[in-house]
mmCIF file of C-alpha atoms in Angstrom:
data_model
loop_
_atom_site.group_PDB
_atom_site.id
_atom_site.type_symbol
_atom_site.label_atom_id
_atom_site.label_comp_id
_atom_site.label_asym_id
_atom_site.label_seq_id
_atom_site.Cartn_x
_atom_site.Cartn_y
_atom_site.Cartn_z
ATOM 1 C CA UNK A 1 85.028 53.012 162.791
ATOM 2 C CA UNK A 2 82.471 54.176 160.125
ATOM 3 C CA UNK A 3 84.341 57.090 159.314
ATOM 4 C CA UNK A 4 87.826 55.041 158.633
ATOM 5 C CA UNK A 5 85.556 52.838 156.400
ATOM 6 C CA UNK A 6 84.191 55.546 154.719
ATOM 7 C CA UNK A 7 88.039 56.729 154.247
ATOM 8 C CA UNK A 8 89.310 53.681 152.629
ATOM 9 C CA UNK A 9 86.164 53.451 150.244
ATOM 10 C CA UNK A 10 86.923 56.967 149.534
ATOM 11 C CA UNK A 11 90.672 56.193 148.870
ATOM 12 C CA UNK A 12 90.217 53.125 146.953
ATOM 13 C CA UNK A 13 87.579 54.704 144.666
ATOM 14 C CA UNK A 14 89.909 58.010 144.186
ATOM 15 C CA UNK A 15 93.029 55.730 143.032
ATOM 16 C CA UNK A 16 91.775 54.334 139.824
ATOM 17 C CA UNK A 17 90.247 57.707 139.032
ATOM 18 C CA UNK A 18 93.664 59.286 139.650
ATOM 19 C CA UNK A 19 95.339 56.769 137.308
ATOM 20 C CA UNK A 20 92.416 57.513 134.260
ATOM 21 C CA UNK A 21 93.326 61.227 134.786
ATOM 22 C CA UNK A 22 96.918 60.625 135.033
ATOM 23 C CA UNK A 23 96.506 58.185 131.675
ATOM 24 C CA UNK A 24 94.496 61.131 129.929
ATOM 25 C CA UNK A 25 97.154 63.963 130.561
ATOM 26 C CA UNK A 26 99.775 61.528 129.267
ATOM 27 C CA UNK A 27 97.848 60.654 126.146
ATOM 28 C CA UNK A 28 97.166 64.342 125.675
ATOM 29 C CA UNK A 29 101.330 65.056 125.469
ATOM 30 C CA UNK A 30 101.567 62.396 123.244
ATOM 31 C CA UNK A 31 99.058 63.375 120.861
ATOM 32 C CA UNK A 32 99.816 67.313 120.754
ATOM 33 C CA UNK A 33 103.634 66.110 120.385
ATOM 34 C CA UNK A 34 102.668 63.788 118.054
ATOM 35 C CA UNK A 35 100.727 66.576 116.179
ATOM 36 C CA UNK A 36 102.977 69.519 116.681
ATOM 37 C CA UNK A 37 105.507 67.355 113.877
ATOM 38 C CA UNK A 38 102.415 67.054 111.052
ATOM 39 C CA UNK A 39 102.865 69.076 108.123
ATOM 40 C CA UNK A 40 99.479 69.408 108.237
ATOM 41 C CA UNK A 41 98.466 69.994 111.909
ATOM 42 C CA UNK A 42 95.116 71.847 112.782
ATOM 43 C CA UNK A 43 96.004 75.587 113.881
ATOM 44 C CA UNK A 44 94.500 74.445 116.939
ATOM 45 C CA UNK A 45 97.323 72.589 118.558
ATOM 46 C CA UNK A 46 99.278 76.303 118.888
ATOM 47 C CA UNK A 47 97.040 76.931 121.363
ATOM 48 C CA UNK A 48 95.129 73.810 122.639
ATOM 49 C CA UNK A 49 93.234 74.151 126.122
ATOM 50 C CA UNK A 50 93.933 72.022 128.745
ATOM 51 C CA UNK A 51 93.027 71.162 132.191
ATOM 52 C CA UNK A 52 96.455 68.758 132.519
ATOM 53 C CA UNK A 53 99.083 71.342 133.376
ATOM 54 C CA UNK A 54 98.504 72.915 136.689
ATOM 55 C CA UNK A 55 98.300 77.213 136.122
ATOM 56 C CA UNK A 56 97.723 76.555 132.564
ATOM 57 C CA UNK A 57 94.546 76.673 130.507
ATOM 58 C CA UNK A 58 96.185 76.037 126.948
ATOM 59 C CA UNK A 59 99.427 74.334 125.386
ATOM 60 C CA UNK A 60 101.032 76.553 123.027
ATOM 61 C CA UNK A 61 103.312 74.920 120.748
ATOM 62 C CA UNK A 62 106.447 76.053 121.550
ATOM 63 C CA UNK A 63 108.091 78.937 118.689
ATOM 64 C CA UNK A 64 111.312 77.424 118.205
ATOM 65 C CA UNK A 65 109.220 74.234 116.824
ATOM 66 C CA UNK A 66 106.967 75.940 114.977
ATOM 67 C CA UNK A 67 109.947 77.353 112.899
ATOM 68 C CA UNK A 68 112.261 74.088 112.810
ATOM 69 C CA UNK A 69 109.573 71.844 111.713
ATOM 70 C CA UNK A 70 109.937 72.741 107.982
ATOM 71 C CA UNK A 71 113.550 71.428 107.935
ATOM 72 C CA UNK A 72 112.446 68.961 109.989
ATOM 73 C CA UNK A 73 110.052 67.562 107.490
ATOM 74 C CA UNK A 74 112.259 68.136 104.539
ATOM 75 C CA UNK A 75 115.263 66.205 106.171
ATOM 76 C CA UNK A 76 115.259 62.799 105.252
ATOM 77 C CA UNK A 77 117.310 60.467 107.829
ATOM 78 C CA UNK A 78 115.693 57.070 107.114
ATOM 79 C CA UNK A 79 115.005 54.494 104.600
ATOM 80 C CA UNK A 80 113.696 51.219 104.817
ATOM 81 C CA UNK A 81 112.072 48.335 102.386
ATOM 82 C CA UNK A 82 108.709 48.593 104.221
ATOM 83 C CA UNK A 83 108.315 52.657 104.885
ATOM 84 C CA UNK A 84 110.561 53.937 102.572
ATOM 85 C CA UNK A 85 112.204 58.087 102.740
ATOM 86 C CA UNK A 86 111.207 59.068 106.622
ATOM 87 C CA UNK A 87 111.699 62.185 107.187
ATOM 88 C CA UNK A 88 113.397 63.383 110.943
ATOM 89 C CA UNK A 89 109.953 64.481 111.859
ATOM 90 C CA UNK A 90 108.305 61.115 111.371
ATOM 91 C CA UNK A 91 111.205 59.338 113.167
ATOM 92 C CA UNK A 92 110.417 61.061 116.055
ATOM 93 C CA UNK A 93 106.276 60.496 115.851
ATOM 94 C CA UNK A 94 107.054 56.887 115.468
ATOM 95 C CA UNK A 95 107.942 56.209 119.765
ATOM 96 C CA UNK A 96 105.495 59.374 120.695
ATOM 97 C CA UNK A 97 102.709 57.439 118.743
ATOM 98 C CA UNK A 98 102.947 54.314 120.529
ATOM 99 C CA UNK A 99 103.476 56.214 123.870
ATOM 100 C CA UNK A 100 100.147 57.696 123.095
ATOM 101 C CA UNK A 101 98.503 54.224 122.446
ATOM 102 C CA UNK A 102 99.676 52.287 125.326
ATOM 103 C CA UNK A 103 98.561 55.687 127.685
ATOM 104 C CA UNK A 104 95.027 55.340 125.722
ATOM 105 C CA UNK A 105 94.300 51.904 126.425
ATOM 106 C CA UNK A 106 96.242 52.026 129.780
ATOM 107 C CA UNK A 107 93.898 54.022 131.263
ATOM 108 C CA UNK A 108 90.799 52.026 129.772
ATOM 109 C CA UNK A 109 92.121 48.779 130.502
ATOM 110 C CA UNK A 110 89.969 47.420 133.633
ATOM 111 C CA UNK A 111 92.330 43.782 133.140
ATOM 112 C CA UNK A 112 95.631 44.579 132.427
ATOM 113 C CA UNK A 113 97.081 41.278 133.630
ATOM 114 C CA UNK A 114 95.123 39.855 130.781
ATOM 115 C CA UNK A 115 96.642 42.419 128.153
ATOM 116 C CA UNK A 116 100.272 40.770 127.973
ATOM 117 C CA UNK A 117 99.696 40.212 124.502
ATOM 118 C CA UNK A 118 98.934 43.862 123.586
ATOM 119 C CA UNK A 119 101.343 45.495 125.943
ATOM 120 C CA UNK A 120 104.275 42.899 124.538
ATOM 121 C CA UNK A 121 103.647 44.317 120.985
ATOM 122 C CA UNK A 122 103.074 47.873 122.277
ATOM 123 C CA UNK A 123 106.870 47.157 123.689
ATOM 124 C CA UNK A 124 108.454 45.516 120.867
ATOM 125 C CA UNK A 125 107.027 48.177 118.458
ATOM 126 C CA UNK A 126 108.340 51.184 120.633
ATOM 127 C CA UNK A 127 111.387 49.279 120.971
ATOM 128 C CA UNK A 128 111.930 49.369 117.383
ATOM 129 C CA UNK A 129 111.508 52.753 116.837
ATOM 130 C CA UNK A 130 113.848 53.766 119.550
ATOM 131 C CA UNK A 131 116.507 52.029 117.973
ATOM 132 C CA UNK A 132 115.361 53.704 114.818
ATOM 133 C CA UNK A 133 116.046 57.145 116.555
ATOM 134 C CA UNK A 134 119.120 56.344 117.611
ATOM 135 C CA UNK A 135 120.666 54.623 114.659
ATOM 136 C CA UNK A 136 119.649 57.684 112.544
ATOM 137 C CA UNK A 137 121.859 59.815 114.775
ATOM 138 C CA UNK A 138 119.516 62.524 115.803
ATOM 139 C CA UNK A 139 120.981 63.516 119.440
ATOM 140 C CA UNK A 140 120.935 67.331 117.572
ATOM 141 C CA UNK A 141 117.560 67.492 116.560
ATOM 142 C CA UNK A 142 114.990 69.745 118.195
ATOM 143 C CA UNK A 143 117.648 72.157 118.435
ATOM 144 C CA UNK A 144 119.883 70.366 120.516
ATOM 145 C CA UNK A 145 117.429 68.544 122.353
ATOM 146 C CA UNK A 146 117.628 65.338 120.359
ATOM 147 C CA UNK A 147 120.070 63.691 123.459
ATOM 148 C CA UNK A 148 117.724 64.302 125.885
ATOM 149 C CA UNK A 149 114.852 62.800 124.443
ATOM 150 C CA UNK A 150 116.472 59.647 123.479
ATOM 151 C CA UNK A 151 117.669 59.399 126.852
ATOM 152 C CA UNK A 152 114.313 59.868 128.192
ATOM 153 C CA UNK A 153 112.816 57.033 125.333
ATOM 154 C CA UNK A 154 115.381 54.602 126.205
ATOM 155 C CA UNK A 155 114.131 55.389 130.404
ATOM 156 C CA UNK A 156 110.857 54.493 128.794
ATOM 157 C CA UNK A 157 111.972 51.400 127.266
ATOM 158 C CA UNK A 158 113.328 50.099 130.495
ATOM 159 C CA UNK A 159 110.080 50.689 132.602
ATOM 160 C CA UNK A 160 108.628 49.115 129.453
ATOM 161 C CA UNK A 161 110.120 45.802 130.424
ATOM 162 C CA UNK A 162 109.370 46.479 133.778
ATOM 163 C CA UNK A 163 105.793 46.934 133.322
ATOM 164 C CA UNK A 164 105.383 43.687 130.766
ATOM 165 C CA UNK A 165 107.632 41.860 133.083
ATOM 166 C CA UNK A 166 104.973 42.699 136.160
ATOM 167 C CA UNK A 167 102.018 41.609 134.084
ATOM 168 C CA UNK A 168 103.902 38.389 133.015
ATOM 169 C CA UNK A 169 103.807 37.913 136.446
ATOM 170 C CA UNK A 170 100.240 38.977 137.089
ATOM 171 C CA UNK A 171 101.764 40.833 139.771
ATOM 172 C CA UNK A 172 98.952 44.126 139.803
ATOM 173 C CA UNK A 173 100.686 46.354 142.256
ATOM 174 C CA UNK A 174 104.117 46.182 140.247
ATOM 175 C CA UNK A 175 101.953 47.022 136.728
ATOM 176 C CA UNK A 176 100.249 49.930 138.556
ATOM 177 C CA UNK A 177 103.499 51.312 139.965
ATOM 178 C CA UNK A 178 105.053 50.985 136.532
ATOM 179 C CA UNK A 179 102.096 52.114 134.364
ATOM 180 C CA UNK A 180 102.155 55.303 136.675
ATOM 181 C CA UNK A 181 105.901 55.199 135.708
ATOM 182 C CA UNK A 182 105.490 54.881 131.887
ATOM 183 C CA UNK A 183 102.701 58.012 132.133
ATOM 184 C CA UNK A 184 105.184 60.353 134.153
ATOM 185 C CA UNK A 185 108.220 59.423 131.875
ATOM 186 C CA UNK A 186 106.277 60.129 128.691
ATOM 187 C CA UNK A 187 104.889 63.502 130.614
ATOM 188 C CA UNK A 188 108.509 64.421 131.035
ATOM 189 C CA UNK A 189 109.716 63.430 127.146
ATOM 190 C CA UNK A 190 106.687 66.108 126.408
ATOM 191 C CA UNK A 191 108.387 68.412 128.958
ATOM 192 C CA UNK A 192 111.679 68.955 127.455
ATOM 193 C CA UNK A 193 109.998 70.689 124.462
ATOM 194 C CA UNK A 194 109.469 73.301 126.893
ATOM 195 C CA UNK A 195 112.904 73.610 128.335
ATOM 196 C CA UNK A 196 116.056 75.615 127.026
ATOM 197 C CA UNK A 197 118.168 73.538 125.037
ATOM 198 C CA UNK A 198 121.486 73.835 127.406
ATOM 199 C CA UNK A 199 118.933 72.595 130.187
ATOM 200 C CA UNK A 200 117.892 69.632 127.902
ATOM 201 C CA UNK A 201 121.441 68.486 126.698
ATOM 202 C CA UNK A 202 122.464 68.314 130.511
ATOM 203 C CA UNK A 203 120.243 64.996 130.642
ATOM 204 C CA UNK A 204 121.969 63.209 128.067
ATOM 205 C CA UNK A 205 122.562 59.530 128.717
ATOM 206 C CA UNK A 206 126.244 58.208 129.617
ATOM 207 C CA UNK A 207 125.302 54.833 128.136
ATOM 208 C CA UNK A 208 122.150 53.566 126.351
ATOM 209 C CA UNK A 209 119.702 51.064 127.787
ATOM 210 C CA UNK A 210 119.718 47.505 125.999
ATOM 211 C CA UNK A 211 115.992 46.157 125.989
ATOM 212 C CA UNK A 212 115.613 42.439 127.683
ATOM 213 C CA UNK A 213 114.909 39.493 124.860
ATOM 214 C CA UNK A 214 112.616 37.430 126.457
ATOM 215 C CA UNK A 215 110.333 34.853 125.745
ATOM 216 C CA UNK A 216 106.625 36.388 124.310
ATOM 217 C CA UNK A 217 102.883 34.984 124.475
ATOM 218 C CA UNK A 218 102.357 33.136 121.181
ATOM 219 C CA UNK A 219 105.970 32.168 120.952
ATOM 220 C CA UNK A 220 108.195 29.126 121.520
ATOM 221 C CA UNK A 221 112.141 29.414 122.891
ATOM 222 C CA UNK A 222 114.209 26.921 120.515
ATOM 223 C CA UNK A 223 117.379 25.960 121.329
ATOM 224 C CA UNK A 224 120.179 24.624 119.085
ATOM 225 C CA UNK A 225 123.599 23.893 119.200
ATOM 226 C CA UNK A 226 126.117 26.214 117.611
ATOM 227 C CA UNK A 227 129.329 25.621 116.834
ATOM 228 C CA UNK A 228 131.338 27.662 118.937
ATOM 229 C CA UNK A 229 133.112 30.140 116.431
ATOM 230 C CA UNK A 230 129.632 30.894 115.367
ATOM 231 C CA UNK A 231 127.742 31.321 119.586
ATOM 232 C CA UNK A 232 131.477 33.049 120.186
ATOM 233 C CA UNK A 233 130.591 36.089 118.324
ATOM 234 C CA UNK A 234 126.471 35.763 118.901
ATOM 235 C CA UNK A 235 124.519 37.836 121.811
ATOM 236 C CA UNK A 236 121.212 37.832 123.652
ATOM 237 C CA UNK A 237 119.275 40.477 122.264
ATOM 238 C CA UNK A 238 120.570 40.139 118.477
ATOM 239 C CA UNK A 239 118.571 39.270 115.342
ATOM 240 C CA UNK A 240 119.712 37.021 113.235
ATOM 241 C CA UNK A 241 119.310 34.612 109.931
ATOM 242 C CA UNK A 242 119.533 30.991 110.147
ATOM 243 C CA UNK A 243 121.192 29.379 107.128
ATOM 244 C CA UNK A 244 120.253 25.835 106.736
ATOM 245 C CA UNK A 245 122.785 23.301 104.692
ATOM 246 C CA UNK A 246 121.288 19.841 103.147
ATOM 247 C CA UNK A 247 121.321 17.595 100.316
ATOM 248 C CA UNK A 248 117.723 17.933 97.922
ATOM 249 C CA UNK A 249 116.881 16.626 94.692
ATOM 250 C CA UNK A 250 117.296 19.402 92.020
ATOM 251 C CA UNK A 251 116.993 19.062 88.127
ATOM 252 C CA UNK A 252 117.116 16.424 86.399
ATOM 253 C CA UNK A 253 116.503 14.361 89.479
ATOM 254 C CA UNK A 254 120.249 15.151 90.617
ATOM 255 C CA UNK A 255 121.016 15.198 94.021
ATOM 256 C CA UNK A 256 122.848 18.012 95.703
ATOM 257 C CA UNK A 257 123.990 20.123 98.523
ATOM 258 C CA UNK A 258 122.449 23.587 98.994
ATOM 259 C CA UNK A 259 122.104 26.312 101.035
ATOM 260 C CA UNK A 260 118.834 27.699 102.176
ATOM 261 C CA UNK A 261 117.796 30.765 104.763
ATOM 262 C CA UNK A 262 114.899 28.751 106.297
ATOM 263 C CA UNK A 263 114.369 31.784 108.917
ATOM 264 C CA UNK A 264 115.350 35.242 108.890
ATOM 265 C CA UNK A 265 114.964 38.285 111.463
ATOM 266 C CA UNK A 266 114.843 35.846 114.453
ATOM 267 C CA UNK A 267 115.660 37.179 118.021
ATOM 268 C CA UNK A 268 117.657 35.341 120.477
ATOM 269 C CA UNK A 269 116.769 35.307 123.511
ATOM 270 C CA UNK A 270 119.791 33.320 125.578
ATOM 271 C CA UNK A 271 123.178 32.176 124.565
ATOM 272 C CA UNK A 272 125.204 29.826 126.303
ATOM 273 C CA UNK A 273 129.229 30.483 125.295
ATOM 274 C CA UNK A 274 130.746 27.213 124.604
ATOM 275 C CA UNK A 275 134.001 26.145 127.203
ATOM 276 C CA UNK A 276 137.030 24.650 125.413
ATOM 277 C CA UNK A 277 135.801 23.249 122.182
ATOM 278 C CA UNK A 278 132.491 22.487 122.933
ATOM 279 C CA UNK A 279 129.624 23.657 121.182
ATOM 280 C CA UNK A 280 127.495 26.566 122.303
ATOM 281 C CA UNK A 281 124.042 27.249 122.403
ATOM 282 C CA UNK A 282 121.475 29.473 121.519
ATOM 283 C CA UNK A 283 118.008 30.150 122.184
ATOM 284 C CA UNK A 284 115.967 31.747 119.153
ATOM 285 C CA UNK A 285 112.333 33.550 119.617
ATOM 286 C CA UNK A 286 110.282 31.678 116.951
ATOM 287 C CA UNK A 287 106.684 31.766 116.214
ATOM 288 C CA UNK A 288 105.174 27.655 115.892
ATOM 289 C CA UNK A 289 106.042 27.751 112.425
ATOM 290 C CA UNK A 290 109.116 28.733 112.654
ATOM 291 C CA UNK A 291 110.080 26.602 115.114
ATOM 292 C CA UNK A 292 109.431 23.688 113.537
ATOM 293 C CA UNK A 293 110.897 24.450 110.406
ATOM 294 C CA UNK A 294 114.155 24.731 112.995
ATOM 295 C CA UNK A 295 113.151 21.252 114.300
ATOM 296 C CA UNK A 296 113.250 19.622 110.569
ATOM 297 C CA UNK A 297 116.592 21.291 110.490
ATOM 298 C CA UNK A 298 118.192 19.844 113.467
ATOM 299 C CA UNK A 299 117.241 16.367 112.077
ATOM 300 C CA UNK A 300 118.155 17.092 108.705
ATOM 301 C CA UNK A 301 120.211 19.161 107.911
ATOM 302 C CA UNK A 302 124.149 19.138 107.304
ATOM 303 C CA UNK A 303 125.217 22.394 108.671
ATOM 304 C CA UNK A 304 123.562 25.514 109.985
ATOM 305 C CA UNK A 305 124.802 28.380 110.441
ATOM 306 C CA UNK A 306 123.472 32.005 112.385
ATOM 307 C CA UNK A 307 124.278 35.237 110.539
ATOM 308 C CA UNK A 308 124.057 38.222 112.392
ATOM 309 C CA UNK A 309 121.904 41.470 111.200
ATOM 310 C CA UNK A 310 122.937 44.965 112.232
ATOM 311 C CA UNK A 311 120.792 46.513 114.679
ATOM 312 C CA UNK A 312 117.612 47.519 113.444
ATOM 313 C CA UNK A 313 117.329 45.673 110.440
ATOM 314 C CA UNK A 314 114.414 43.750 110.487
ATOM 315 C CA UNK A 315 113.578 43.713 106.940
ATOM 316 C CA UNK A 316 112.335 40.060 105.456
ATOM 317 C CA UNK A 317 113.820 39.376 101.766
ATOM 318 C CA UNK A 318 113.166 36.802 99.329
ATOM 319 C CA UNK A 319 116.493 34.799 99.024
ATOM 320 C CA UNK A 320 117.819 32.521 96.510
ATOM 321 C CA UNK A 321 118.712 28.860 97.261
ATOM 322 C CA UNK A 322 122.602 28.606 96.907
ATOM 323 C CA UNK A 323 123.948 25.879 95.449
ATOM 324 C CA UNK A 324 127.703 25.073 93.210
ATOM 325 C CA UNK A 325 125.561 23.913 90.605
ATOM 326 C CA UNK A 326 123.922 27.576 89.784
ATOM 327 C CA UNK A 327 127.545 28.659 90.668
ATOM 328 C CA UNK A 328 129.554 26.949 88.024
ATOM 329 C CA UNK A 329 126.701 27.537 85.199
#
């Protein structure tokens, strides 16, 4: 009987040190992938030692990198408001970067189920730049391996919502099993560096994986009615503006009708479709503020309308009130 006690300690002791180690290796990829794309990396990363890869004592950076990465750096495939000319390079070190945070403070974290906020943003972030990846079409970079690797990111996104789903939950067994998921998925992202390129384009995704839009810590679920040619052509998972029609006081103490965007780059979460001609309804992902500023505008206002954004804008601008009377100047 002692000696099955002594086993069980033994095994219960072993598993969290297994996870640390398997968190470490994981980081590790992450960080020499992330490096190997620096214009500036240490000559140390061709040739980094390791104890993570069984029969190896060093990483070398593979050679067909090494020589790509100037293009790589010089190709510019994005541009945004907020981070300006990316180059393809630093699209890709955008998802490794936050694979190698959430394997950092995965394997630190001794409460996990009290991390929801931190693993929520760690999944909304990667989210982001996955759909940054993919909307800058780069299924040909790393020589051809560019399919592969968003295949394996959007894999990573769904075990993503897995694992934030679990700890939503508290539910500790699913988190482990999916944390130990999330590290062996981005082990295998840093794994396809190292295969042939023919090998690599053979695990291209059919279909991409849609992330879930759910409800976040910190955040409040509104719903409002929508007129149904406007929740007809509106989907769970889109971002959108909302538009907000109502009569205010301008100049001269005149009253008149204009048109504000009260919220922009809102998520929504649900949408009901409306049957017949009834109105349909939407759920929106606002922060307190937000969501009363969409309460005031259910009591107030006139109209209001949803505009969709493509996917993956996200950018916040300052917009002009519209109103006929700025019109017809």
């Amino acid at each position: 009987m002692k000696y099955i006690l002594l086993v069980l300690i033994s095994a219960a002791l072993a598993a969290p040190a297994a996870a640390a180690a398997g968190a470490d290796c994981a980081a590790q990829d992450m960080q020499l992938f992330y490096y190997y794309l620096n214009a500036d990396r240490d000559a140390k990363v061709h040739d980094y030692p390791t104890a993570c890869h069984p029969g190896k004592t060093s990483m070398q950076m593979p050679g067909w990198l090494d020589k790509a990465l100037p293009a790589m750096l010089e190709r510019k495939v994005w541009k945004s408001p907020e981070d300006g000319e990316l180059s393809e390079a630093a699209v890709w070190q955008t998802p490794v970067s936050i694979l190698y945070e959430f394997n950092s403070t995965a394997g630190k974290a001794e409460k996990p189920l009290a991390m929801e906020a931190e693993f929520s943003d760690l999944r909304i972030r990667f989210n982001m730049s996955v759909d940054r990846v993919a909307r800058a079409k780069l299924e040909g970079s790393f020589e051809g391996r560019g399919g592969a690797m968003l295949a394996s990111l959007d894999g990573i996104a769904r075990t993503f919502d897995e694992l934030t789903g679990a700890v939503a939950k508290g539910d500790q067994k699913g988190y482990d099993a999916k944390a130990a998921e999330l590290m062996k998925r981005s082990r295998g992202l840093f794994s396809l560096l190292f295969e042939a390129p023919e090998k690599a384009a053979a695990k291209k995704a059919a279909t991409r994986y849609t992330p879930e839009a759910r409800l976040l810590p910190g955040y409040r679920g509104v719903s409002l009615p929508l007129a149904g040619s406007q929740a007809l052509f509106v989907e769970k998972g889109d971002r959108v503006d909302m538009l907000v029609t109502f009569e205010a006081i301008m100049t001269n103490d005149v009253k008149e009708k204009i048109t504000a965007t009260i919220l922009q780059n809102v998520l929504v979460t649900a949408v009901v479709k409306p049957a017949g001609s009834e109105p349909g309804v939407v759920q929106l992902l606002c922060n307190p503020n937000e969501a009363q500023y969409a309460a005031l505008s259910l009591a107030q206002a006139s109209n209001i309308n949803l505009t969709r954004r493509a996917p993956g804008d996200t950018a916040l601008r300052a917009m002009e009130i519209a109103s006929f009377g700025k019109l017809l100047k």
